[in-house]
Amino acid sequence: MTESRDVILQLRDLKTYFALRQGVFQRVTGFVKAVDGINLDIYRGEVLGLVGESGCGKTTLGKSILQLIRPTAGEITYHGADGTDGAVDMCCLSDAEMVAYRKKLQIVFQDPHSSLNPAFTIFGSLQDPLKKYGVKSKKERRKIIGDLLEAVNLQRDYMDRYPHEFSGGQRQRIGIARALSVEPELIVCDEAVSALDVSIQAQVLQLLMDLKKKRNLTYIFITHDLSVTEYICDRIAVMYLGRIVELAHTEDLYEHRLHPYTQALLSSIPVADLDRKTKRIVLEGDVPSPINPPSGCPFHPRCRFAKDICSTEVPALRKVVTGGKEHHVSCHLVDDTVTAA
Ligand code: SF4
């Protein structure tokens, strides 16, 4: 996390807990630790994959970054392009102060059907953010929305149709157009292609990559589908029970999977190339509850390499080097000095 690149977002000890309440007086009886102490730098222009099983906290982390869910503790520092906007800890901003930053950070949701209001035409849905950010003339809004629809390979006149008139892939393109309408710098793609057929997935992924190049976008790509991350992500962060357990450049992660959880996750991807086929590692047991996570390494009850120390001491996310690049891993069995060529 100390590479000398242009950082757009810096996360420091980020925590998002949800209170559990019970009884007539709704007393707090515990917390769901959905995001539990994340430290991460996100570089301008990169595609960062966030992967892990359902319930690992990746969607909560994405929403916390956008302040759609307010974090419980920690910092999310946004660095403006060319230093023009300085550095701002968004966790300290009020809702009113956040308005200017919401423009820079947008999201594309998994389900394009439920993220578009069925009662509104596409123009009706897409004009709201434009109005909010000061495009007063309706003629101007129609022009911008027409341009956006063309940018996502749809026809301009589709803006007068309703969401039910489109296929899943077209609706996801409209979701992308809406995210682009305020000219963001970073987009969180939350399982953005998971609900689509495989052939349509490929088209939408290609569109996302083309738009990234043309508009110098940064993506946080949240997915449980590891077969797509290899092809579009520059780096991948593997999450388990609200924490990052491994973070590396994509190639290095696939070549030098150091954390036992990553090894199990990646072994489950279907591979056509027999040379790359690895033995499937089946994890024992269920994901522990984030209300009462295991002591020490949270993965220890399911880890085939667990030692005594694993149940008592939390392993730090340490920097090692693989393939000549920075690689971070949180496991007692990976030595600080590991250097895989
Ligand atoms: Fe397994 Fe121990 Fe490493 Fe955790 S710290 S992943 S339990 S070996």
Tab-separated table of C-alpha atoms and ligand atoms in Angstrom, residues 259-261 297-301 303-307 309-311 313 315 330-334, ligand 1:
chain	number	residue	atom	x	y	z
A	259	HIS	CA	-3.496	-16.941	1.922
A	260	PRO	CA	-5.218	-20.310	2.466
A	261	TYR	CA	-8.627	-18.648	1.925
A	297	CYS	CA	-7.241	-15.169	12.731
A	298	PRO	CA	-10.946	-15.097	11.768
A	299	PHE	CA	-10.296	-17.847	9.213
A	300	HIS	CA	-8.762	-20.314	11.698
A	301	PRO	CA	-11.849	-22.541	12.269
A	303	CYS	CA	-8.115	-23.279	7.811
A	304	ARG	CA	-6.308	-26.525	6.997
A	305	PHE	CA	-2.956	-25.025	8.116
A	306	ALA	CA	-4.102	-23.509	11.442
A	307	LYS	CA	-1.617	-23.641	14.337
A	309	ILE	CA	-1.082	-19.093	17.426
A	310	CYS	CA	-3.865	-18.723	14.848
A	311	SER	CA	-6.629	-18.911	17.449
A	313	GLU	CA	-3.283	-13.679	17.653
A	315	PRO	CA	-2.310	-11.722	11.893
A	330	SER	CA	-2.574	-11.553	6.606
A	331	CYS	CA	-1.427	-15.013	7.708
A	332	HIS	CA	0.961	-16.122	10.465
A	333	LEU	CA	2.490	-18.735	8.197
A	334	VAL	CA	3.598	-16.251	5.537
B	1	SF4	FE1	-4.688	-20.237	8.455
B	1	SF4	FE2	-3.356	-19.414	10.604
B	1	SF4	FE3	-2.875	-18.299	8.265
B	1	SF4	FE4	-5.170	-17.818	9.526
B	1	SF4	S1	-3.123	-17.227	10.204
B	1	SF4	S2	-4.912	-18.268	7.388
B	1	SF4	S3	-5.540	-19.792	10.453
B	1	SF4	S4	-2.506	-20.411	8.807
